[in-house]
Amino acid sequence: MGSIYKSARTTFAIILVILMVFGFCAELYDIQIKNNEYYAAQNNTVKTYTVELEAARGEIVDRNGNPLVTNRQGNSIVLNAAYFPSTKENDKRNEIVYNLLQLFKKNKEEYARNLPLKLKKGKIVFFTEEDDENFEADIATMKNKDMFNLQSYATAQNCFDAMIEKYELEDYLEKYGIKTALELGNIRYELTRLLFSVSNPVTIADDVSDKTVAQIKENMSLYRGADVRVVAYREYADSTLAPHIIGTVRKINAEEYERLKSEGYGITDEIGESGIEAAMEGNLRGIPGEKTVTIDGDGNVSEEVTKEPVQGDTVVLSIDKDLQKLVQNRLRKICRQVSVAHSTGAVVVEDCNNGEVLAAASYPSFDLNDYYEHYNELTKERNTPLYNRFAMGTYAPGSTFKPMMSLAALEEGVIDENSVIVCNQYLKVADHTFKCTWDHGGETVRTALRDSCNIFFYTCAQRLGIDRMNTYGKMVGLGEKTGVEIPEAKGILAGPEYRKRYGMLWAPGDTVQAAIGQSDNLFTPLQLCNYTATIANGGTKYRLHFVKSTISRATGAVSETEHASLGKISVKSKNIKIVQEGMRLVATEGGPSYILNSLKTKVACKTGTSQVVIKGVKHNNGFLITFAPYENPEISVATAIEMAGSGTSTAEITKSVINYYYSHNAHEKTAQNYSSLLD
């Protein structure tokens, strides 16, 4: 019985072997004879890769077509995995990288330095905030499992040792020392960090000289895998012009990449970081092209551009380049003339009939060309030049608040245009006595605006109450965002609601203080300018905007920005006219009259002063809101100078703006032919 069972097993095994051999023979016949041509072709073409081609960002121009931000062509050095040694050939990779580094150093080229390790006094240490503001995240990335696979508590030396082992840099460490090994590891780390592959070449040096390009091309065997790529770099007509508006561009970070990769962003792409560059990213970012890379079975590489990249849209700003330059220069001059050192400020100019910002300046400012190079120094400067004062700076507006108070009092009927309130310089509220600058006697609303009489507006506040005051404050846009494309502060409209958030009480004396733009009131220069425009144009409030239009690079189509009216404020035209007349008296008979009366253009305005305490010393910030011309207003101007002493001291800036605007007919300039800008 046992022998029969063994015989059956043997027979089954023999049959199984025969079947397997037959199967292999059939497969061999299919490959070698029947479908020989097909399999030969398959073997000849190993793989096809698609490489993304970077598209140039769109240009930014002013309202008249003058270039503000364009692109220039430059060369970057890219490592291309199709020609570069494989990961199994660390010795060859290291040799090529070493040769490239020697060339970069000889020609004084900057190259990628994203490994968060450095040599300090002969020791390996981590980057600090001075080296990289995101140093903590970068160190964590270096330690994770996809990089050096170390525990979170690993030291800088542990990371360095792991790098040496991972990239087999022991010979270079022994022969050339720590510094060279670290430099080599830095480039190798960059390749790992950016997922280096045939589909994803990695840039290791930006904007290199023609000399370096020529030397690489002449010695391709020495620098195998290194390729020269022509790329577009941002170029500024004037890198000091409107930097807070234009903004900056930088390489995408890991967090942004994870969020945006589904939208087609690559791990090495650039992205708008701030200002219009960030706000209009969707328009400015071009449409990437594609290059197909084919590697055959013999290792031969062929490349073909299968989709040309398309440059991003041109963004047309509402600002006037020359007016912007003038405003910046005048603001800088006035701030430097202020007796108190380190004065700062902001100016905004608006078309009061559509909400277009014609100019906006913040002082001190910065140079876009030097931004990244000097970023750490800029962040530590006493006067914070990176801080956008016209959009983010909030100030107690002082008496520039009084036109709004006049509107509220007239509309609510607590006064009329002929009501007289007597100012004897003092007003007692509860147990506190409030003062005016001097004894004005009987004041009507028009003369109270001219004389900036505190007692008049204290009394109006008592009659109105804070809730009705704030209804009108919100109505004209104070303590509310203006809607501009770039980040802006909301500000604060003083009142019980705000105090309640912080567990504080609102007292009767706070209401009268709020009436003259003090207490908790804090507004941005953008808000003050737009509020002035609303009064000037008869009560229509517009959404402020910096973008006038966009022009498609692909089709040439122009998309105009809608002049979004936020509606007419609920105030009678007669009452607005009364306030305009009072503001006209300020310009002709008030503090700034000796400056503004010299203008050929009639204007209306209101000065303001608010007190601040710095290191125990009291200083006055100065403000001036203006519209022109008086009869048919076209522009509004708001100036804020910290520690200026008074609003009148800012009038020289306003005078320069109005002189420029009307002498140059800025509002009537004909834009250049847009298509000519794109050629």
XYZ file of C-alpha atoms in Angstrom:
679
model
C 0.000 0.000 0.000
C 2.862 2.343 0.888
C 4.696 1.702 -2.367
C 1.577 2.521 -4.412
C 1.198 5.834 -2.528
C 4.856 6.735 -3.169
C 4.518 5.859 -6.845
C 1.501 8.154 -7.200
C 3.359 11.037 -5.557
C 6.328 10.551 -7.878
C 4.122 10.474 -10.936
C 2.325 13.670 -9.828
C 5.659 15.430 -9.225
C 6.951 14.431 -12.658
C 3.767 15.668 -14.343
C 4.018 18.994 -12.439
C 7.633 19.489 -13.514
C 6.762 18.721 -17.137
C 3.921 21.245 -17.050
C 6.203 23.932 -15.577
C 8.900 23.307 -18.196
C 6.276 23.418 -20.908
C 4.982 26.721 -19.533
C 8.453 28.252 -19.476
C 9.093 27.063 -23.008
C 5.823 28.584 -24.204
C 6.698 31.899 -22.504
C 10.179 31.811 -24.015
C 8.724 31.129 -27.454
C 6.341 34.086 -27.045
C 9.141 36.447 -26.016
C 11.900 35.252 -28.362
C 9.965 34.386 -31.509
C 6.271 35.217 -31.627
C 6.353 38.742 -30.087
C 10.053 39.451 -30.357
C 9.630 42.982 -31.782
C 7.167 44.034 -29.087
C 9.374 42.897 -26.192
C 12.484 44.340 -27.803
C 10.767 47.719 -27.982
C 9.660 47.394 -24.372
C 13.218 46.670 -23.310
C 14.543 49.566 -25.369
C 12.298 52.186 -23.708
C 12.714 51.809 -19.973
C 10.648 54.717 -18.791
C 9.174 58.092 -19.674
C 9.121 60.921 -17.125
C 7.303 64.250 -17.056
C 9.241 67.225 -15.681
C 7.431 70.439 -14.819
C 8.771 73.647 -16.392
C 8.500 76.739 -14.237
C 6.342 79.610 -15.547
C 7.356 83.224 -14.998
C 5.227 85.219 -12.572
C 3.038 87.970 -13.948
C 4.218 91.565 -13.954
C 2.920 94.353 -11.711
C 2.391 97.828 -13.179
C 0.967 101.116 -11.910
C -2.316 102.681 -13.051
C -0.597 104.303 -16.045
C 1.143 101.141 -17.235
C 4.526 101.990 -15.718
C 6.359 98.781 -14.717
C 6.810 98.236 -10.986
C 7.754 94.545 -10.944
C 8.989 92.673 -14.005
C 11.109 89.580 -14.653
C 14.661 89.197 -15.835
C 16.278 86.041 -17.099
C 18.985 84.425 -15.033
C 20.702 81.066 -14.706
C 20.279 78.501 -11.975
C 22.259 75.291 -11.570
C 20.066 72.212 -11.395
C 20.962 68.588 -10.728
C 19.186 66.315 -13.164
C 18.667 62.716 -11.986
C 18.506 61.410 -15.557
C 22.249 62.065 -15.882
C 23.325 61.991 -12.238
C 24.739 58.807 -10.619
C 22.211 56.645 -8.790
C 21.772 56.447 -5.013
C 23.892 53.277 -5.041
C 26.878 55.286 -6.278
C 27.499 57.583 -3.340
C 31.181 57.931 -4.171
C 30.407 59.265 -7.661
C 27.644 61.557 -6.363
C 29.959 62.996 -3.732
C 32.733 63.575 -6.248
C 30.448 65.577 -8.556
C 28.997 67.620 -5.681
C 32.506 68.321 -4.378
C 33.606 69.546 -7.828
C 30.565 71.816 -8.051
C 31.169 73.271 -4.586
C 34.762 74.064 -5.451
C 33.578 75.874 -8.568
C 30.889 77.803 -6.641
C 33.381 78.918 -4.014
C 35.968 79.921 -6.617
C 33.404 82.075 -8.457
C 31.781 83.336 -5.226
C 28.379 81.851 -6.013
C 25.706 81.344 -3.374
C 24.306 77.833 -3.127
C 21.571 75.994 -1.209
C 22.105 75.894 2.554
C 19.022 74.309 4.088
C 20.657 71.737 6.349
C 20.028 73.293 9.801
C 23.555 72.571 11.062
C 26.544 74.902 11.199
C 30.110 74.952 12.444
C 30.708 77.240 15.417
C 34.079 77.409 17.161
C 34.986 74.008 15.779
C 31.765 72.333 16.938
C 28.643 71.284 15.072
C 25.575 73.163 16.357
C 21.962 73.629 15.280
C 20.688 76.694 13.457
C 19.162 79.390 15.646
C 16.548 82.053 14.903
C 19.309 84.292 13.546
C 20.000 81.735 10.816
C 16.424 80.764 10.014
C 13.140 81.929 11.537
C 11.715 78.405 11.035
C 14.760 76.712 12.555
C 12.777 74.537 14.991
C 10.602 73.037 12.241
C 13.642 72.537 10.015
C 15.544 70.705 12.778
C 12.522 68.457 13.372
C 12.360 67.698 9.634
C 16.055 66.794 9.587
C 15.520 64.270 12.390
C 12.408 62.589 11.004
C 12.328 59.068 9.578
C 12.487 60.214 5.958
C 15.718 62.084 6.556
C 18.181 60.978 9.276
C 15.697 58.873 11.296
C 16.781 60.151 14.709
C 14.993 60.670 18.002
C 13.747 64.179 18.813
C 16.411 64.533 21.520
C 19.291 63.838 19.125
C 22.096 66.395 19.350
C 23.564 68.397 16.490
C 26.591 66.087 16.534
C 24.280 63.052 16.316
C 22.678 64.593 13.217
C 26.067 65.311 11.678
C 27.230 61.733 12.319
C 24.030 60.358 10.756
C 24.584 62.567 7.724
C 28.162 61.302 7.291
C 26.964 57.705 7.459
C 23.914 58.163 5.203
C 25.845 59.848 2.404
C 29.136 57.937 2.937
C 31.187 61.067 3.491
C 33.814 59.495 5.764
C 36.656 59.944 3.242
C 35.859 63.632 2.754
C 35.648 64.183 6.506
C 39.041 62.569 6.995
C 40.721 64.217 4.016
C 39.211 67.730 3.997
C 37.761 68.182 7.478
C 34.414 68.997 9.090
C 33.660 72.143 7.097
C 33.942 70.474 3.698
C 32.004 67.403 4.864
C 29.247 69.682 6.143
C 29.095 71.577 2.845
C 28.887 68.316 0.893
C 26.244 66.936 3.230
C 24.244 70.125 2.838
C 23.810 69.572 -0.924
C 23.123 65.853 -0.489
C 20.547 66.706 2.174
C 18.892 69.160 -0.245
C 18.445 66.370 -2.767
C 16.837 64.120 -0.165
C 14.680 66.917 1.262
C 13.294 67.897 -2.139
C 12.620 64.317 -3.310
C 15.251 64.354 -6.055
C 14.252 62.216 -9.054
C 14.096 62.321 -12.840
C 10.678 63.967 -12.549
C 11.937 66.402 -9.947
C 15.303 68.064 -10.691
C 16.651 70.115 -7.771
C 18.126 73.605 -7.941
C 21.314 73.909 -5.902
C 22.416 77.435 -6.903
C 20.354 80.430 -8.032
C 21.243 83.343 -10.274
C 24.798 82.260 -11.076
C 27.224 84.154 -13.304
C 27.784 83.512 -17.006
C 31.323 82.490 -16.084
C 30.053 79.624 -13.925
C 27.593 78.549 -16.604
C 30.355 78.414 -19.227
C 32.694 76.395 -16.991
C 30.004 73.807 -16.250
C 29.093 73.441 -19.923
C 32.733 73.110 -20.940
C 33.398 70.350 -18.381
C 30.242 68.223 -18.435
C 32.162 65.068 -17.495
C 33.451 66.768 -14.370
C 29.972 68.005 -13.429
C 27.852 65.119 -14.749
C 24.177 65.663 -14.011
C 24.565 69.404 -13.465
C 22.349 71.364 -15.821
C 21.871 75.059 -16.472
C 18.273 76.243 -16.372
C 17.188 79.693 -17.556
C 14.685 81.034 -15.030
C 12.826 84.272 -14.371
C 13.828 86.360 -11.367
C 11.814 89.239 -9.925
C 13.156 92.653 -10.884
C 11.971 96.006 -9.542
C 11.875 99.296 -11.439
C 12.550 100.878 -8.030
C 12.986 98.393 -5.192
C 12.239 101.090 -2.595
C 8.881 102.023 -4.142
C 5.753 100.788 -2.326
C 7.362 97.692 -0.769
C 4.536 97.301 1.780
C 2.029 97.235 -1.085
C 3.945 95.105 -3.608
C 5.198 92.554 -1.086
C 7.675 89.700 -1.404
C 8.098 86.288 -3.031
C 9.886 83.233 -1.613
C 10.217 79.474 -1.955
C 7.194 77.517 -0.795
C 7.592 75.941 2.650
C 6.697 72.380 3.650
C 3.381 73.316 5.261
C 2.278 75.346 2.221
C 3.365 72.571 -0.120
C 1.212 70.013 1.696
C -1.752 72.387 1.488
C -1.247 73.472 -2.124
C 0.220 70.450 -3.933
C -3.275 69.402 -5.014
C -3.465 72.749 -6.842
C -0.371 71.939 -8.875
C 2.343 73.496 -6.714
C 5.711 71.779 -6.677
C 7.999 71.403 -3.690
C 10.467 73.908 -5.175
C 7.949 76.488 -6.443
C 7.902 80.147 -5.489
C 4.880 81.732 -3.818
C 3.802 85.236 -2.878
C 4.674 85.845 0.755
C 3.144 89.279 1.431
C 1.444 92.275 -0.147
C -0.008 92.088 -3.646
C 2.400 89.245 -4.459
C 0.471 87.130 -1.939
C -3.002 88.634 -2.407
C -2.934 88.113 -6.189
C -1.034 84.806 -6.151
C -3.738 83.104 -8.198
C -3.293 85.647 -10.998
C 0.446 86.208 -10.802
C 1.324 82.517 -10.753
C 1.766 81.296 -14.303
C 0.730 77.991 -15.845
C 3.659 75.536 -15.671
C 4.831 73.779 -18.821
C 6.005 70.201 -19.215
C 9.079 68.442 -20.561
C 9.045 64.735 -21.364
C 12.257 62.851 -20.531
C 12.748 59.397 -22.040
C 15.492 56.951 -20.975
C 15.986 53.896 -23.148
C 17.407 50.533 -22.203
C 20.950 51.616 -23.030
C 20.700 54.625 -20.737
C 20.342 57.151 -23.551
C 18.321 60.194 -22.542
C 16.101 62.300 -24.802
C 14.091 65.371 -23.853
C 11.185 67.176 -25.500
C 9.155 70.193 -24.377
C 5.577 68.995 -24.757
C 3.830 71.964 -23.143
C 5.155 75.514 -23.107
C 4.809 77.401 -19.787
C 2.515 80.471 -19.741
C 3.480 83.584 -17.788
C 1.097 84.802 -15.073
C -1.337 87.688 -15.522
C -0.245 91.308 -15.360
C -1.679 93.026 -12.291
C -2.459 96.721 -12.760
C -2.397 98.612 -9.463
C -4.431 101.719 -8.698
C -1.379 103.581 -7.410
C 0.384 106.270 -9.416
C 4.127 105.573 -9.445
C 5.227 109.217 -9.357
C 2.679 110.184 -6.714
C 3.756 107.203 -4.612
C 7.393 108.300 -4.873
C 6.523 111.863 -3.914
C 4.476 110.739 -0.902
C 7.288 108.484 0.329
C 9.886 111.228 -0.021
C 7.756 113.885 1.694
C 6.807 111.521 4.501
C 10.439 110.631 5.120
C 11.453 114.298 5.141
C 8.726 115.361 7.592
C 9.398 112.437 9.938
C 13.100 113.330 10.012
C 12.303 116.975 10.712
C 10.212 116.162 13.776
C 12.047 117.275 16.916
C 11.579 113.934 18.637
C 14.003 111.333 17.288
C 12.761 108.219 15.545
C 9.419 109.647 14.381
C 7.351 107.362 12.142
C 4.202 107.790 10.096
C 1.927 106.973 7.182
C 0.092 108.660 4.306
C -2.837 107.436 2.191
C -4.285 109.057 -0.947
C -7.611 107.819 -2.336
C -9.876 108.519 -5.278
C -12.933 109.360 -3.234
C -15.346 108.494 -6.062
C -14.387 104.845 -6.514
C -12.203 103.685 -3.596
C -8.959 103.328 -5.572
C -5.834 103.893 -3.476
C -3.622 106.274 -5.452
C -0.699 106.160 -3.014
C 0.028 104.676 0.404
C 3.314 105.051 2.267
C 4.697 103.876 5.582
C 7.860 105.251 7.183
C 10.395 103.878 7.844
C 10.410 101.542 4.884
C 12.715 98.943 3.312
C 14.303 97.855 0.040
C 12.778 94.807 -1.667
C 16.154 93.850 -3.160
C 17.705 93.603 0.314
C 14.701 92.122 2.124
C 15.899 88.533 2.523
C 19.558 89.391 2.851
C 18.896 91.808 5.721
C 15.706 90.287 7.113
C 17.067 89.614 10.598
C 18.426 93.162 10.922
C 15.133 94.622 9.662
C 13.134 92.695 12.268
C 15.320 94.092 15.048
C 15.362 97.740 14.005
C 13.868 100.047 16.609
C 11.357 101.629 14.246
C 10.193 98.347 12.665
C 10.454 99.217 8.939
C 8.665 95.991 7.964
C 5.556 97.126 9.860
C 2.904 98.509 7.516
C 1.640 101.586 9.349
C -0.974 102.694 6.830
C -2.783 99.343 6.970
C -1.797 97.763 10.297
C -0.954 100.812 12.411
C -3.845 101.905 14.637
C -3.944 105.354 16.184
C -6.170 107.408 18.461
C -7.303 109.868 15.755
C -7.755 112.954 17.936
C -9.900 115.705 16.439
C -10.132 114.070 13.013
C -13.008 112.214 14.728
C -15.008 115.447 15.058
C -16.501 115.551 11.524
C -18.143 112.198 12.299
C -19.382 113.587 15.637
C -20.837 116.580 13.802
C -22.724 114.308 11.381
C -24.118 112.229 14.238
C -25.227 115.255 16.283
C -26.875 116.959 13.285
C -28.616 113.822 12.037
C -29.895 112.868 15.495
C -31.192 116.403 16.050
C -29.287 117.098 19.266
C -27.982 120.225 17.468
C -28.763 122.028 14.228
C -26.538 124.170 12.075
C -27.349 127.298 14.145
C -27.135 125.745 17.619
C -24.682 127.585 19.876
C -22.756 125.853 22.615
C -20.720 128.086 24.907
C -17.127 127.102 25.591
C -15.612 128.528 28.727
C -12.692 126.072 28.512
C -13.911 123.648 31.199
C -16.589 120.972 31.503
C -17.133 118.900 34.610
C -18.362 115.338 34.174
C -18.948 113.383 37.401
C -15.843 114.064 39.471
C -13.546 114.901 36.563
C -13.006 118.229 34.816
C -12.281 118.174 31.069
C -10.494 121.030 29.328
C -10.473 122.773 25.977
C -7.441 124.498 24.461
C -8.879 127.905 25.428
C -12.117 129.802 25.999
C -13.844 129.885 22.602
C -17.104 131.456 23.697
C -20.205 130.612 21.624
C -19.599 128.023 18.924
C -21.772 126.611 16.120
C -20.939 123.310 14.495
C -19.034 124.979 11.644
C -16.887 127.171 13.901
C -16.429 124.332 16.391
C -14.838 122.292 13.595
C -12.674 125.261 12.594
C -11.541 125.900 16.174
C -11.521 122.205 17.124
C -13.472 123.105 20.266
C -13.468 120.173 22.682
C -16.273 121.584 24.869
C -18.641 121.695 21.897
C -18.076 118.018 21.093
C -18.045 116.952 24.755
C -21.537 118.428 24.969
C -22.659 116.695 21.770
C -21.397 113.415 23.219
C -23.411 113.893 26.406
C -26.523 114.477 24.342
C -25.918 111.581 21.948
C -24.561 108.866 24.222
C -21.913 106.378 23.197
C -24.259 103.952 21.413
C -25.547 106.530 18.945
C -22.017 107.861 18.464
C -20.810 104.394 17.540
C -23.705 103.794 15.167
C -22.395 106.637 13.031
C -18.770 105.652 13.553
C -19.479 102.221 12.064
C -21.593 103.813 9.350
C -18.597 105.762 8.003
C -16.249 102.777 8.378
C -14.323 103.588 11.554
C -13.263 100.490 13.478
C -14.122 98.388 10.385
C -11.810 96.896 7.759
C -11.759 98.807 4.471
C -11.564 95.725 2.245
C -8.106 96.236 0.712
C -6.407 93.178 -0.748
C -3.518 93.150 1.731
C -3.714 92.453 5.502
C -5.148 95.321 7.541
C -6.110 95.947 11.157
C -9.742 96.366 12.139
C -9.080 99.019 14.737
C -11.238 99.790 17.754
C -14.377 101.871 18.173
C -14.408 102.877 21.837
C -17.439 101.866 23.888
C -18.875 99.556 26.556
C -18.814 96.589 24.168
C -15.037 96.792 23.786
C -14.426 97.371 27.493
C -16.624 94.415 28.429
C -14.284 92.004 26.615
C -11.608 92.850 29.141
C -13.808 93.011 32.230
C -13.668 96.806 32.408
C -16.442 99.351 32.987
C -17.459 102.280 30.799
C -17.796 105.576 32.679
C -19.534 108.859 31.657
C -16.147 110.519 31.308
C -15.145 107.920 28.711
C -17.980 109.047 26.440
C -16.781 112.660 26.301
C -13.204 111.523 25.771
C -14.299 109.303 22.901
C -15.992 112.311 21.275
C -12.621 113.939 20.564
C -10.967 110.795 19.217
C -9.376 109.651 22.462
C -10.408 106.948 24.975
C -10.044 103.524 23.298
C -10.567 104.743 19.731
C -7.909 103.355 17.386
C -8.130 103.593 13.599
C -5.830 102.954 10.655
C -4.804 105.673 8.168
C -6.678 103.650 5.513
C -9.877 103.995 7.553
C -9.330 107.718 8.140
C -8.803 108.309 4.417
C -11.867 106.304 3.392
C -14.026 107.994 6.053
C -12.905 111.357 4.672
C -13.774 110.228 1.143
C -17.266 109.246 2.291
C -17.874 112.738 3.650
C -16.302 114.328 0.564
C -18.380 112.490 -2.052
C -21.690 113.127 -0.325
C -22.077 109.935 1.665
C -21.149 106.940 -0.553
C -18.795 104.493 1.110
C -16.526 102.427 -1.139
C -14.442 99.328 -0.567
C -10.811 100.394 -0.781
C -8.647 98.529 -3.290
C -5.118 98.511 -4.692
C -5.844 96.399 -7.787
C -7.301 98.317 -10.723
C -7.387 95.427 -13.194
C -5.678 92.249 -14.380
C -4.554 91.384 -17.909
C -4.394 87.761 -19.013
C -1.049 86.825 -20.523
C -2.694 83.948 -22.348
C -5.568 85.862 -23.987
C -4.904 89.570 -23.423
C -8.332 89.939 -21.801
C -8.618 92.791 -19.292
C -10.607 92.223 -16.098
C -11.452 95.468 -14.344
C -11.832 95.537 -10.568
C -15.402 96.355 -9.621
C -15.697 99.665 -7.800
C -17.684 98.154 -4.968
C -19.951 100.687 -3.312
C -20.796 99.671 0.223
C -23.886 101.854 0.091
C -24.966 105.349 0.947
C -24.748 106.305 4.606
C -28.035 107.243 6.285
C -27.314 110.941 6.663
C -29.083 113.854 4.981
C -27.149 115.605 2.221
C -27.732 118.930 3.985
C -25.933 117.703 7.102
C -23.006 116.381 5.077
C -22.776 119.794 3.404
C -22.652 121.548 6.787
C -19.744 119.340 7.859
C -17.962 119.993 4.560
C -18.358 123.729 5.157
C -16.890 123.404 8.641
C -13.911 121.478 7.239
C -13.463 124.187 4.620
C -13.155 126.753 7.421
C -10.350 124.671 8.944
C -8.407 124.968 5.677
C -9.032 128.720 5.237
C -9.000 129.968 8.843
C -7.732 127.136 11.049
C -4.275 125.925 12.013
C -3.090 124.669 8.602
C -4.506 127.666 6.685
C -1.121 129.351 6.304
C 0.014 126.322 4.296
C -3.152 125.255 2.498
C -4.289 128.751 1.464
C -1.282 128.915 -0.858
C -2.794 126.130 -2.967
C -4.540 126.996 -6.210
C -6.974 124.175 -5.489
C -9.579 124.769 -2.777
C -9.494 122.100 -0.077
C -11.298 121.121 3.120
C -9.655 119.391 6.046
C -9.536 118.571 9.743
C -6.484 118.381 11.959
C -6.072 116.036 14.886
C -3.741 115.522 17.821
C -3.658 112.598 20.215
C -1.438 112.089 23.209
C 0.792 109.076 23.727
C 3.145 108.266 26.579
C 6.508 106.711 25.732
C 8.789 105.725 28.596
C 6.934 108.088 30.898
C 7.206 111.066 28.518
C 4.111 112.570 26.874
C 4.163 113.135 23.113
C 1.537 114.188 20.576
C 0.791 112.327 17.365
C -0.347 114.555 14.505
C -3.098 113.839 11.954
C -4.651 115.618 8.995
C -7.561 114.473 6.840
C -8.228 116.423 3.641
C -10.314 116.320 0.494
C -9.953 118.272 -2.750
C -11.222 120.129 -4.589
C -13.759 121.515 -2.178
C -16.629 121.972 -4.660
C -16.367 118.662 -6.560
C -14.133 116.395 -4.493
C -11.926 113.895 -6.301
C -9.277 112.811 -3.799
C -8.955 112.378 -0.071
C -5.692 112.368 1.877
C -4.941 111.105 5.383
C -1.618 111.682 7.127
C -0.464 110.365 10.494
C 2.892 111.359 11.982
C 3.831 109.856 15.322
C 5.153 112.399 17.824
C 4.674 115.213 15.289
C 3.250 117.600 17.876
C 0.167 118.582 15.865
C -1.834 117.816 12.754
C -0.834 121.099 11.179
C 2.768 119.916 10.941
C 1.646 117.269 8.422
C 0.052 119.811 6.066
C 3.186 120.123 3.928
C 2.728 116.519 2.796
C -0.898 117.158 1.846
C 0.065 120.325 -0.007
C 2.636 118.392 -2.063
C 0.098 115.680 -2.907
C -2.527 118.144 -4.133
C -0.010 120.201 -6.104
C 1.250 117.074 -7.817
C -2.192 115.655 -8.500
C -3.531 118.715 -10.254
C -0.352 119.949 -11.918
C 0.223 116.494 -13.445
C -3.451 115.745 -14.145
C -2.871 112.312 -12.629
C -6.580 111.511 -12.817
C -6.642 112.181 -16.554
C -3.494 110.342 -17.621
C -3.960 107.870 -20.442
C -2.629 104.422 -19.709
C -0.077 102.920 -22.050
C -1.114 100.213 -24.436
C -1.083 97.203 -22.107
C -0.123 94.737 -24.806
C 3.127 96.632 -25.357
C 4.067 95.978 -21.741
C 3.822 92.248 -22.235
C 6.001 91.876 -25.318
